Coordinates of C-alpha atoms in Angstrom, one line a residue:
X270 CA 12.5 18.2 7.5
X271 CA 13.7 15.3 6.3
X272 CA 11.9 11.8 8.0
X273 CA 14.5 9.7 10.5
X274 CA 13.7 7.0 7.1
X275 CA 14.6 9.1 4.7
X276 CA 17.6 9.9 6.4
X277 CA 18.4 6.6 7.0
X278 CA 17.1 5.2 3.7
X279 CA 20.4 8.3 2.4
X280 CA 22.9 6.4 5.0
X281 CA 22.5 2.9 3.9
X282 CA 22.8 4.3 -0.1
X283 CA 26.1 5.9 1.3
X284 CA 27.4 2.9 3.4
X285 CA 26.7 1.4 -0.6
X286 CA 28.8 3.9 -2.4
X287 CA 31.2 4.1 0.2
X288 CA 32.0 0.9 -0.4
X289 CA 32.3 0.7 -3.9
X290 CA 34.4 3.4 -3.9
X291 CA 37.2 1.5 -1.8
X292 CA 37.1 -1.7 -4.0
X293 CA 37.9 0.9 -6.8
X294 CA 40.8 2.1 -4.8
X295 CA 42.3 -1.5 -4.1
X296 CA 41.0 -2.8 -7.7
X297 CA 43.3 -2.5 -10.6
X298 CA 40.6 -0.8 -13.7
X299 CA 40.3 -2.5 -17.1
X300 CA 39.1 -0.8 -19.0
X301 CA 37.1 -3.2 -21.5
X302 CA 36.3 -5.6 -17.9
X303 CA 35.1 -2.0 -16.6
X304 CA 32.0 -2.2 -20.0
X305 CA 31.2 -4.7 -19.6
X306 CA 31.0 -4.9 -16.2
X307 CA 28.4 -2.0 -17.1
X308 CA 26.7 -3.7 -19.4
X309 CA 25.8 -6.7 -17.5
X310 CA 24.6 -4.9 -14.8
X311 CA 21.8 -3.7 -17.7
X312 CA 21.5 -7.4 -17.9
X313 CA 21.2 -7.5 -14.5
X314 CA 17.7 -4.4 -14.3
X315 CA 16.3 -5.8 -17.3
X316 CA 15.8 -9.5 -16.2
X317 CA 13.4 -8.0 -13.4
X318 CA 9.7 -8.6 -13.9
X319 CA 7.8 -7.1 -11.4
X320 CA 8.1 -3.5 -8.8
X321 CA 5.9 -3.0 -6.1
X322 CA 2.7 -0.7 -6.6
X323 CA 4.3 2.7 -5.6
X324 CA 7.6 2.5 -7.6
X325 CA 6.5 0.6 -10.5
X326 CA 6.4 3.6 -12.5
X327 CA 9.1 4.9 -11.1
X328 CA 11.4 1.6 -11.6
X329 CA 9.9 0.8 -15.6
X330 CA 11.2 4.4 -16.4
X331 CA 14.9 3.8 -15.0
X332 CA 15.2 0.4 -16.6
X333 CA 14.5 1.7 -19.9
X334 CA 16.6 4.7 -20.3
X335 CA 19.5 2.3 -18.4
X336 CA 18.8 0.1 -21.7
X337 CA 19.4 2.9 -23.9
X338 CA 23.0 3.4 -22.6
X339 CA 23.5 -0.4 -24.1
X340 CA 24.5 1.4 -27.7
X341 CA 26.9 4.3 -25.8
X342 CA 29.2 1.4 -24.3
X343 CA 29.3 -1.1 -27.2
X344 CA 30.5 2.0 -29.3
X345 CA 33.4 2.0 -25.8
X346 CA 33.7 -1.5 -26.0
X347 CA 34.5 -1.4 -30.2
X348 CA 36.5 1.7 -29.6
X349 CA 40.0 0.4 -31.2
X350 CA 42.3 3.7 -29.8
X351 CA 43.3 4.3 -25.7
X352 CA 40.0 6.1 -23.5
X353 CA 41.5 8.2 -22.4
X354 CA 42.2 9.2 -18.6
X355 CA 38.3 11.5 -18.8
X356 CA 36.5 8.8 -21.0
X357 CA 38.0 6.4 -18.2
X358 CA 36.6 8.5 -15.2
X359 CA 33.4 9.0 -16.6
X360 CA 32.7 4.9 -16.7
X361 CA 34.1 5.0 -12.9
X362 CA 31.2 7.5 -12.1
X363 CA 28.8 5.7 -14.2
X364 CA 29.0 2.4 -12.8
X365 CA 29.0 3.9 -8.8
X366 CA 25.8 5.3 -10.6
X367 CA 24.9 1.9 -11.9
X368 CA 25.3 0.0 -8.4
X369 CA 23.4 2.8 -7.0
X370 CA 20.6 2.4 -9.2
X371 CA 20.3 -1.9 -9.7
X372 CA 20.7 -2.2 -5.2
X373 CA 17.4 0.3 -5.5
X374 CA 15.5 -1.9 -9.0
X375 CA 16.5 -4.5 -7.0
X376 CA 14.7 -3.1 -3.2
X377 CA 11.5 -2.0 -5.5
X378 CA 11.8 -5.1 -7.2
X379 CA 12.0 -7.8 -4.0
X380 CA 11.6 -5.6 -1.1
X381 CA 9.0 -5.4 1.5
X382 CA 5.5 -4.1 -0.1
X383 CA 5.4 -1.8 3.3
X384 CA 8.3 -0.5 3.8
X385 CA 8.0 0.9 0.3
X386 CA 4.7 2.4 0.9
X387 CA 6.0 3.7 3.8
X388 CA 8.7 5.0 2.8
X389 CA 7.4 6.1 -0.6
X390 CA 8.6 9.8 -0.5
X391 CA 13.3 8.7 0.8
X392 CA 12.4 6.0 -1.9
X393 CA 11.6 8.3 -5.3
X394 CA 14.8 10.6 -3.0
X395 CA 17.1 7.9 -4.6
X396 CA 15.8 7.5 -7.9
X397 CA 16.4 11.8 -8.1
X398 CA 19.9 11.2 -6.4
X399 CA 20.3 8.3 -9.7
X400 CA 19.4 11.0 -12.0
X401 CA 21.2 13.0 -10.7
X402 CA 24.5 10.9 -10.8
X403 CA 23.8 10.0 -14.4
X404 CA 23.6 12.5 -16.2
X405 CA 26.5 14.7 -14.5
X406 CA 28.4 11.3 -15.2
X407 CA 27.4 11.7 -19.3
X408 CA 27.4 15.6 -19.2
X409 CA 31.6 14.9 -19.3
X410 CA 31.6 12.0 -21.1
X411 CA 34.7 12.9 -23.8
X412 CA 32.6 11.9 -26.6
X413 CA 34.5 13.1 -29.3
X414 CA 38.3 11.5 -28.4
X415 CA 36.1 8.4 -27.9
X416 CA 34.7 8.3 -31.7
X417 CA 30.8 7.7 -30.7
X418 CA 28.5 8.2 -33.3
X419 CA 26.4 12.0 -34.6
X420 CA 23.3 9.4 -33.7
X421 CA 23.9 8.3 -30.0
X422 CA 25.3 11.7 -29.0
X423 CA 21.7 12.7 -30.2
X424 CA 20.3 10.3 -27.8
X425 CA 22.4 11.2 -25.1
X426 CA 21.4 14.7 -25.0
X427 CA 18.0 13.5 -25.4
X428 CA 18.1 11.6 -22.5
X429 CA 20.2 13.7 -20.4
X430 CA 17.1 15.9 -21.0
X431 CA 14.8 13.3 -19.6
X432 CA 17.0 12.5 -16.2
X433 CA 17.1 15.8 -15.7
X434 CA 13.2 16.5 -16.6
X435 CA 12.7 13.2 -14.1
X436 CA 14.2 14.8 -11.8
X437 CA 12.1 17.5 -11.6
X438 CA 9.0 15.7 -12.2
X439 CA 6.1 15.9 -10.0
X440 CA 3.5 13.6 -9.9
X441 CA 0.0 12.7 -8.6
X442 CA -0.1 11.7 -4.9
X443 CA -2.1 8.3 -4.7
X444 CA -4.6 10.0 -2.3
X445 CA -6.2 7.0 -1.7
X446 CA -3.4 5.1 -0.7
X447 CA -2.6 8.1 1.7
X448 CA -5.2 8.3 3.8
X449 CA -5.6 4.6 3.6
X450 CA -2.2 4.1 5.0
X451 CA -3.6 6.8 7.9
X452 CA -6.5 5.0 8.6
X453 CA -5.0 1.8 9.5
X454 CA -1.6 3.1 11.5
X455 CA -4.0 5.0 13.3
X456 CA -3.9 3.5 16.8
X457 CA -7.4 3.8 18.0
X458 CA -7.7 1.1 14.8
X459 CA -8.7 -1.7 16.9
X460 CA -12.0 -2.9 15.5
X461 CA -13.5 -3.8 11.9
X462 CA -15.1 0.0 10.7
X463 CA -11.0 0.3 9.9
X464 CA -11.0 -3.1 8.2
X465 CA -12.0 -1.5 4.8
X466 CA -9.0 0.3 4.8
X467 CA -6.5 -2.9 5.2
X468 CA -8.1 -4.7 2.8
X469 CA -8.1 -1.5 -0.1
X470 CA -4.2 -1.0 1.2
X471 CA -4.4 -5.0 1.0
X472 CA -4.6 -4.8 -2.5
X473 CA -3.3 -1.7 -3.6
X474 CA -0.1 -3.6 -2.3
X475 CA -1.1 -6.6 -3.2
X476 CA -0.4 -8.4 0.1
X477 CA -4.3 -9.9 0.5
X478 CA -2.9 -13.9 -0.4
X479 CA -1.6 -16.5 2.2
X480 CA 1.4 -16.7 -0.1
X481 CA 1.7 -12.9 -0.6
X482 CA 1.7 -12.1 2.9
X483 CA 4.2 -15.2 3.9
X484 CA 6.5 -13.7 1.1
X485 CA 6.3 -9.9 2.7
X486 CA 7.3 -11.5 5.8
X487 CA 10.3 -12.4 4.9
X488 CA 10.5 -9.4 3.5
X489 CA 9.9 -7.5 6.9
X490 CA 12.3 -9.6 8.4
X491 CA 15.1 -8.5 6.1
X492 CA 14.2 -4.3 6.8
X493 CA 14.6 -5.5 10.8
X494 CA 18.3 -7.9 10.3
X495 CA 19.1 -4.2 8.5
X496 CA 17.2 -1.6 10.5
X497 CA 18.3 -3.5 14.2
X498 CA 17.8 -0.2 16.9
X499 CA 17.8 2.3 14.1
X500 CA 14.0 4.0 13.7
X501 CA 12.7 1.5 16.4
X502 CA 9.2 3.4 16.0
X503 CA 8.2 2.9 11.8
X504 CA 9.4 -0.3 12.0
X505 CA 7.2 -1.4 14.4
X506 CA 4.0 0.8 12.3
X507 CA 5.2 -1.9 9.5
X508 CA 5.1 -4.4 11.7
X509 CA 1.9 -3.7 13.5
X510 CA 0.9 -3.4 9.8
X511 CA 1.4 -6.6 9.0
X512 CA -0.3 -8.1 11.6
X513 CA -2.8 -6.6 10.8
X514 CA -3.2 -8.1 7.2
X515 CA -2.7 -11.5 8.4
X516 CA -5.3 -11.2 10.6
X517 CA -7.9 -9.6 8.0
X518 CA -6.4 -12.8 5.9
X519 CA -7.1 -15.0 8.4
X520 CA -3.6 -16.1 9.2
X521 CA -1.7 -17.1 12.2
X522 CA -0.2 -13.9 14.2
X523 CA 2.6 -14.7 14.7
X524 CA 5.5 -11.6 14.9
X525 CA 7.6 -11.8 11.6
X526 CA 10.9 -12.3 13.5
X527 CA 9.6 -15.5 14.3
X528 CA 9.9 -18.3 12.2
X529 CA 7.4 -19.9 9.7
X530 CA 5.4 -22.5 12.3
X531 CA 7.2 -26.1 11.8
X532 CA 6.2 -29.3 13.7
X533 CA 6.9 -30.6 17.2
X534 CA 9.5 -32.6 15.7
X535 CA 11.1 -29.8 13.1
X536 CA 12.1 -27.9 16.4
X537 CA 14.1 -30.3 17.9
X538 CA 16.2 -31.0 14.5
X539 CA 16.5 -27.6 13.0
X540 CA 19.9 -28.1 11.6
X541 CA 17.8 -30.7 9.3
X542 CA 17.0 -28.9 5.8
X543 CA 14.0 -30.0 4.8
X544 CA 13.6 -30.0 0.9
X545 CA 11.6 -27.7 -0.3
X546 CA 9.2 -29.7 -2.5
X547 CA 8.1 -31.5 1.1
X548 CA 6.6 -28.4 2.2
X549 CA 3.0 -27.5 1.9
X550 CA 2.4 -23.9 0.1
X551 CA -0.2 -23.0 2.5
X552 CA 1.4 -23.7 5.6
X553 CA 5.7 -24.2 4.9
X554 CA 5.3 -27.5 7.0
X555 CA 6.1 -31.0 5.0
X556 CA 3.6 -32.8 4.3
X557 CA 2.2 -36.1 5.8
X558 CA -0.7 -36.5 3.2
X559 CA 0.6 -34.3 0.1
X560 CA -2.5 -34.1 -2.7
X561 CA -2.5 -33.1 -5.6
X562 CA -4.7 -30.0 -7.7
X563 CA -6.2 -29.3 -10.7
X564 CA -3.3 -26.9 -11.7
X565 CA -1.6 -29.9 -11.3
X566 CA 0.3 -28.3 -8.1
X567 CA 0.5 -30.7 -4.8
X568 CA -0.6 -29.3 -1.2
X569 CA -1.0 -30.9 2.4
X570 CA -5.0 -32.1 2.3
X571 CA -6.3 -31.1 5.4
X572 CA -4.7 -27.2 4.3
X573 CA -6.1 -27.9 0.3
X574 CA -9.4 -28.6 2.1
X575 CA -9.8 -25.8 4.4
X576 CA -9.1 -23.6 1.4
X577 CA -11.7 -25.1 -0.8
X578 CA -14.4 -25.2 2.1
X579 CA -13.8 -21.6 2.4
X580 CA -15.0 -20.7 -1.2
X581 CA -12.3 -20.6 -3.2
X582 CA -12.1 -21.8 -6.0
X583 CA -9.0 -20.5 -7.1
X584 CA -5.2 -22.5 -6.8
X585 CA -3.2 -20.4 -3.9
X586 CA -0.2 -20.7 -5.3
X587 CA -0.4 -19.1 -9.0
X588 CA -4.2 -18.3 -8.7
X589 CA -5.8 -19.6 -12.0
X590 CA -9.5 -20.8 -11.8
X591 CA -9.7 -24.4 -10.4
X592 CA -11.4 -27.1 -13.7
X593 CA -12.6 -29.2 -10.4
X594 CA -12.1 -29.3 -7.2
X595 CA -11.0 -33.4 -6.8
X596 CA -7.6 -33.7 -4.8
X597 CA -5.7 -36.6 -6.3
X598 CA -3.6 -38.0 -3.7
X599 CA 0.5 -37.9 -4.8
X600 CA 2.1 -41.2 -3.9
X601 CA 5.0 -40.9 -5.9
X602 CA 5.6 -37.6 -3.3
X603 CA 4.8 -39.0 -0.3
X604 CA 7.1 -42.3 -0.9
X605 CA 9.8 -39.4 -1.5
X606 CA 8.8 -37.9 1.8
X607 CA 8.6 -41.2 4.1
X608 CA 11.9 -42.2 2.9
X609 CA 13.8 -39.0 3.7
X610 CA 12.1 -38.9 6.9
X611 CA 12.9 -43.1 8.2
X612 CA 16.9 -42.0 6.5
X613 CA 16.8 -38.8 9.2
X614 CA 14.9 -40.2 12.0
X615 CA 12.5 -37.4 11.7
X616 CA 9.1 -37.8 12.6
X617 CA 5.6 -36.3 10.5
X618 CA 3.6 -35.0 12.4
X619 CA 0.2 -37.1 12.5
X620 CA -2.3 -37.3 10.2
X621 CA -6.0 -35.3 10.7
X622 CA -8.8 -37.9 10.2
X623 CA -10.9 -36.5 7.4
X624 CA -14.3 -34.4 8.1
X625 CA -17.6 -36.3 8.5
X626 CA -20.6 -35.4 9.9
X627 CA -20.2 -36.2 14.2
X628 CA -16.9 -33.7 13.6
X629 CA -16.9 -30.4 15.9
X630 CA -15.9 -28.7 12.8
X631 CA -19.8 -30.3 11.3
X632 CA -21.3 -29.0 14.9
X633 CA -19.8 -25.2 14.5
X634 CA -21.6 -25.2 11.1
X635 CA -25.2 -26.4 11.8
X636 CA -24.9 -23.8 15.1
X637 CA -24.7 -20.8 12.2
X638 CA -27.3 -22.5 10.6
X639 CA -29.2 -22.1 13.9
X640 CA -28.0 -18.8 14.3
X641 CA -29.0 -17.5 10.5
X642 CA -32.8 -19.1 11.2
X643 CA -33.0 -17.5 14.6
X644 CA -31.8 -14.6 12.8
X645 CA -35.3 -14.5 11.9
X646 CA -37.2 -15.8 14.6
X647 CA -40.1 -14.2 15.9
X648 CA -39.2 -13.8 19.6
X649 CA -37.2 -10.8 20.0
X650 CA -34.9 -12.2 22.9
X651 CA -33.7 -15.3 19.9
X652 CA -33.6 -12.3 17.2
X653 CA -31.1 -10.4 19.8
X654 CA -28.4 -13.3 20.6
X655 CA -28.8 -14.9 17.3
X656 CA -27.9 -11.1 16.0
X657 CA -25.6 -10.9 19.0
X658 CA -23.4 -14.0 18.1
X659 CA -23.0 -13.3 14.5
X660 CA -21.2 -9.9 14.6
X661 CA -19.2 -11.6 17.7
X662 CA -18.2 -14.8 14.9
X663 CA -18.1 -12.4 10.7
X664 CA -15.7 -9.9 13.0
X665 CA -12.5 -11.8 13.0
X666 CA -13.2 -14.7 11.4
X667 CA -13.1 -14.8 7.6
X668 CA -13.9 -18.8 7.0
X669 CA -16.9 -17.7 9.6
X670 CA -17.7 -14.2 6.9
X671 CA -17.5 -16.9 3.6
X672 CA -20.5 -19.5 5.7
X673 CA -22.3 -16.8 6.6
X674 CA -23.3 -15.3 3.3
X675 CA -22.8 -18.6 1.9
X676 CA -25.9 -20.1 4.2
X677 CA -28.1 -17.0 3.4
X678 CA -27.3 -14.5 6.2
X679 CA -27.0 -11.5 4.8
X680 CA -30.9 -10.9 3.6
X681 CA -32.2 -12.1 7.2
X682 CA -29.6 -8.9 8.6
X683 CA -30.3 -6.4 6.4
X684 CA -34.5 -7.4 7.2
X685 CA -33.3 -6.4 11.0
X686 CA -31.8 -2.9 10.1
X687 CA -35.6 -1.6 10.2
X688 CA -36.7 -3.6 13.3
X689 CA -37.5 -0.9 15.8
X690 CA -35.1 -1.7 18.2
X691 CA -31.9 0.3 18.3
X692 CA -29.3 -3.1 19.5
X693 CA -30.6 -5.2 17.1
X694 CA -30.0 -2.3 14.5
X695 CA -26.9 -1.2 16.2
X696 CA -26.2 -5.3 15.5
X697 CA -27.2 -6.2 12.4
X698 CA -25.6 -3.4 11.0
X699 CA -22.3 -4.2 12.6
X700 CA -22.5 -7.7 10.9
X701 CA -23.0 -6.2 8.4
X702 CA -19.8 -4.5 8.3
X703 CA -18.3 -7.1 9.5
X704 CA -19.9 -8.8 6.6
X705 CA -18.1 -6.2 3.7
X706 CA -14.9 -6.8 4.7
X707 CA -14.9 -9.3 1.6
X708 CA -15.3 -8.5 -1.9
X709 CA -18.2 -11.1 -3.0
X710 CA -20.4 -10.1 -0.1
X711 CA -20.2 -6.0 -0.9
X712 CA -22.3 -6.5 -3.7
X713 CA -24.6 -9.5 -2.2
X714 CA -25.5 -6.8 0.6
X715 CA -26.4 -4.0 -2.2
X716 CA -28.2 -6.5 -3.6
X717 CA -30.5 -6.8 -1.1
X718 CA -30.3 -2.9 -0.8
X719 CA -29.5 -2.2 2.3
X720 CA -27.9 0.5 1.6
X721 CA -31.0 3.0 1.6
X722 CA -31.5 1.6 5.6
X723 CA -27.6 1.7 6.9
X724 CA -28.7 5.6 5.5
X725 CA -31.4 5.6 7.7
X726 CA -29.8 4.9 11.1
X727 CA -27.2 7.1 9.5
X728 CA -29.7 9.4 10.4
X729 CA -31.5 8.1 13.0
X730 CA -29.9 5.1 15.2
X731 CA -27.9 4.9 18.9
X732 CA -24.3 6.5 18.7
X733 CA -22.4 3.1 18.7
X734 CA -25.2 2.5 15.5
X735 CA -24.5 5.9 13.5
X736 CA -20.4 5.4 13.7
X737 CA -20.8 1.5 12.3
X738 CA -23.5 3.1 9.8
X739 CA -20.6 5.3 8.5
X740 CA -18.2 2.8 8.0
X741 CA -20.4 0.6 6.6
X742 CA -20.6 3.5 4.0
X743 CA -17.2 3.1 3.6
X744 CA -16.8 -0.1 3.0
X745 CA -19.6 -0.6 0.6
X746 CA -18.3 2.9 -1.4
X747 CA -15.6 0.8 -2.9
X748 CA -17.2 0.1 -5.4
X749 CA -17.5 2.6 -7.8
X750 CA -21.2 1.9 -8.1
X751 CA -22.2 2.2 -4.4
X752 CA -20.6 6.2 -4.3
X753 CA -22.9 6.9 -7.1
X754 CA -25.7 5.0 -5.0
X755 CA -25.1 6.6 -1.4
X756 CA -25.1 10.0 -3.0
X757 CA -28.3 9.6 -4.6
X758 CA -30.0 8.3 -2.0
X759 CA -29.4 11.3 0.2
X760 CA -26.1 9.8 2.5
X761 CA -23.9 12.1 2.2
X762 CA -26.0 14.8 4.7
X763 CA -26.3 12.7 8.0
X764 CA -22.4 11.6 7.2
X765 CA -21.9 15.8 7.3
X766 CA -23.5 15.9 10.3
X767 CA -22.0 13.4 12.1
X768 CA -18.7 14.9 10.8
X769 CA -20.1 17.8 13.3
X770 CA -21.3 16.8 15.8
X771 CA -20.5 13.0 16.5
X772 CA -17.3 11.6 18.9
X773 CA -14.2 11.3 17.6
X774 CA -14.4 8.2 17.2
X775 CA -17.7 9.0 14.8
X776 CA -15.5 11.7 13.2
X777 CA -12.9 9.9 11.7
X778 CA -16.1 6.6 9.8
X779 CA -16.9 10.0 8.9
X780 CA -14.4 11.9 7.7
X781 CA -12.6 8.6 6.2
X782 CA -16.2 7.9 4.5
X783 CA -16.3 10.8 3.1
X784 CA -13.1 11.2 1.7
X785 CA -14.0 7.7 -0.4
X786 CA -17.4 9.4 -1.3
X787 CA -15.9 12.8 -2.8
X788 CA -14.3 10.7 -5.2
X789 CA -16.9 10.9 -7.0
X790 CA -17.7 13.1 -9.3
X791 CA -21.2 14.2 -9.1
X792 CA -21.4 14.0 -4.8
X793 CA -18.3 16.2 -4.4
X794 CA -21.3 18.9 -6.0
X795 CA -23.6 17.8 -3.8
X796 CA -21.3 17.6 -0.1
X797 CA -19.9 20.5 -0.8
X798 CA -23.8 22.2 -0.9
X799 CA -25.0 20.1 1.9
X800 CA -22.2 22.3 3.9
X801 CA -19.1 19.9 3.8
X802 CA -17.0 22.9 4.1
X803 CA -17.5 24.8 7.4
X804 CA -17.3 21.5 9.8
X805 CA -13.9 20.6 7.4
X806 CA -12.6 24.6 9.0
X807 CA -13.7 23.5 12.3
X808 CA -11.7 20.4 12.4
X809 CA -8.8 22.2 11.3
X810 CA -9.4 24.8 14.2
X811 CA -9.2 21.2 16.8
X812 CA -5.2 20.8 16.7
X813 CA -6.0 18.2 19.8
X814 CA -8.0 15.5 17.2
X815 CA -5.2 14.6 15.7
X816 CA -6.9 14.8 11.6
X817 CA -5.2 17.6 9.8
X818 CA -4.0 15.1 7.7
X819 CA -7.2 13.6 6.0
X820 CA -9.2 17.2 6.4
X821 CA -6.4 18.5 4.0
X822 CA -6.5 15.4 2.1
X823 CA -10.4 15.5 1.5
X824 CA -10.5 19.3 0.9
X825 CA -7.9 19.1 -1.9
X826 CA -10.4 16.1 -3.6
X827 CA -13.2 19.5 -3.3
X828 CA -10.5 21.9 -4.4
X829 CA -10.8 20.3 -7.4
X830 CA -14.1 20.7 -8.0
X831 CA -15.0 24.3 -9.5
X832 CA -17.7 25.4 -6.5
X833 CA -15.5 24.4 -4.0
X834 CA -12.6 25.9 -5.0
X835 CA -15.5 29.7 -4.3
X836 CA -16.2 28.3 -1.0
X837 CA -13.1 26.9 0.5
X838 CA -10.8 29.6 -0.9
X839 CA -11.6 32.6 2.1
X840 CA -8.3 34.7 3.5
X841 CA -9.8 33.6 7.1
X842 CA -9.0 29.8 5.0
X843 CA -5.6 31.1 3.4
X844 CA -4.1 31.9 6.8
X845 CA -5.0 28.8 8.6
X846 CA -3.2 27.0 5.1
X847 CA -0.6 30.0 6.3
X848 CA -0.1 29.3 9.8
X849 CA 0.1 25.3 9.0
X850 CA 2.9 26.4 6.9
X851 CA 5.1 27.7 8.8
X852 CA 3.9 25.5 12.4
X853 CA 2.5 21.8 11.0
X854 CA 4.2 18.5 11.0
X855 CA 6.4 18.0 8.2
X856 CA 2.8 15.9 5.9
X857 CA 0.6 18.8 7.7
X858 CA 2.5 20.7 5.5
X859 CA 2.9 19.0 2.7
X860 CA -0.5 19.2 1.7
X861 CA -1.0 22.9 2.9
X862 CA 1.1 23.5 0.5
X863 CA -0.7 21.2 -2.2
X864 CA -4.3 22.9 -1.1
X865 CA -2.9 26.1 -1.8
X866 CA -1.1 25.2 -5.0
X867 CA -4.7 23.9 -6.2
X868 CA -6.6 27.3 -5.3
X869 CA -3.9 29.5 -6.6
X870 CA -3.3 28.1 -10.3
X871 CA -7.3 29.4 -10.4
X872 CA -7.3 32.1 -8.2
X873 CA -4.2 34.7 -8.5
X874 CA -5.7 36.4 -5.5
X875 CA -5.4 33.9 -3.1
X876 CA -1.8 33.8 -3.7
X877 CA -1.8 37.9 -3.1
X878 CA -3.2 37.0 0.4
X879 CA -0.8 34.0 1.1
X880 CA 2.0 36.3 1.1
X881 CA 0.5 38.9 2.8
X882 CA 0.2 36.3 5.4
X883 CA 3.7 35.8 4.9
X884 CA 3.7 32.5 3.1
X885 CA 6.8 32.8 1.0
X886 CA 9.6 32.0 3.6
X887 CA 7.5 29.3 4.5
X888 CA 7.3 27.9 0.7
X889 CA 11.0 28.6 0.3
X890 CA 12.0 26.1 3.7
X891 CA 9.2 23.1 2.3
X892 CA 11.1 23.8 -1.4
X893 CA 14.9 22.8 0.8
X894 CA 13.5 20.9 3.8
X895 CA 10.5 19.7 3.7
X896 CA 8.1 16.1 2.3
X897 CA 9.7 14.9 -1.0
X898 CA 5.2 16.3 -2.4
X899 CA 6.3 19.2 -0.1
X900 CA 9.2 20.1 -2.2
X901 CA 7.9 19.4 -5.3
X902 CA 4.2 21.5 -4.4
X903 CA 6.2 24.2 -3.4
X904 CA 8.6 25.0 -5.9
X905 CA 5.7 24.4 -8.5
X906 CA 3.5 27.9 -6.5
X907 CA 7.3 29.6 -6.0
X908 CA 7.4 29.5 -9.8
X909 CA 3.7 30.3 -10.2
X910 CA 4.3 33.4 -8.3
X911 CA 7.4 34.5 -11.0
X912 CA 5.4 34.3 -13.8
X913 CA 2.2 36.0 -12.4
X914 CA 5.3 38.3 -10.6
X915 CA 4.6 37.9 -7.4
X916 CA 7.7 37.4 -5.9
X917 CA 8.3 39.1 -2.6
X918 CA 11.4 41.4 -3.1

């Protein structure tokens, strides 16, 4: 079945095409102008410097191929004879295809990154639709009558083959991105155990800086405006995910439909348009005390000082490393702002006095230093209060996470992991989990030799401590060297035990950690030998846990290993896959087909077994109406059946 999001995207593109057709009916066609318009579209799309990560490869390929059509258009432009009617019709069709391509590429260039990631399958359908239109147009072009050179005809014939091949192309899905989206969109991820997935998602989608997120807020507002009340559930998922990313970056959790936070004086006179150069790039508020940093960029003093105090040594706007941390007053800009305010009867927000040792912030830092000292205090109750407080501070405040690490809080927390008190252990491992959200802190925690102690708690700790230990291992395993360390330090067997016997939350923590660890080839073998397959197969039977897709995703990774294929490829499992293709959700079907394809590529007997369970008709249905990836995988299996002469008659 096609998702609501996919239908909505296709309806949007269909409306654009109908508008184009309407324009073509009412506007007289000038043949030469039409060619120039097509060349102009190629010039426009060539100006798109970058594309969203999830569609980057596909977008670049489409731009490159359309640019290769320029010589053909130039030959048509320079043709001195009368362009035949069939040629005009082909150019009109090409214009429609070009406009579809332009809109698609513009969306992939500056559209909402979250929307494009969540609707990636629907977007790839649009690329395939564009390929189909361009192929049909180029197939029907009257090359002889237009005097097109043999060299250009050969180039076009090659391009038609490329377009058709692109439509059938089979991509390897970004499994980490798919898993991170599943975890991040979970309704139960109300704690920092899941922030590791959200953090990695932020980096993959390039939504980890304040500047990135402010731009994304604008893009999401456009999505909401375009969707209106359509597909409200998917829109809400985008909004929820944006809120989690903003929270991770320490931003204020205003709704995406809200206007950027602005001073009350401006709220009273919203008709006033403040010049962009008067707004601080961080807060988007008018600057009362503009200062220049080493890169030459200007910011509100308070905002950039908070950025620097959070241990950032880069320019928020350009990303350049700062050569020094001095702030120089921008007197010229301040004078312009004051003149503008006087002219427009606009009152600037009051300046806040600079921080001094007696300020509230300074007092807060002193309290934090005192808490860190108390972690090493000999009295049990003092330590317990200190570690509890640090756990709370590190949960939702990115600045505090940085300060705790900078003030030396990680070593005493690691020491408390081996403390003979279950509550202190749980608080310590959870605080380290929270701190590990920051990339630099991952390395600091690893250097303090925390991984063996976390594994020990995973084996013998309380229920809550085990769950957060699994989540901590997942977060730390984002570093490749830690994947190796966790595997070699025997961290995989206790994760498998949690997968078997843990609470629902514990099982989810375990499966995400194991998923991440199994990207390392050696860890696949360790996990298989430690018995990971049996509890995974059990999870497929317990559908009420809502972990089918995650389970199939990790089984797919294990199926790339010879030992994994041997253990997984049992008849009972093949029957389970076939049943999921019959009755599962579209995502269940997609994952099941992918696993079956991986297994049957190496063992044709498994394909035969699947046929006996009635897989053929389900593959045909998925090949027609499944998700984009599901369709491709189903068609690949059907082709494999044809080659091995296993198609039922």
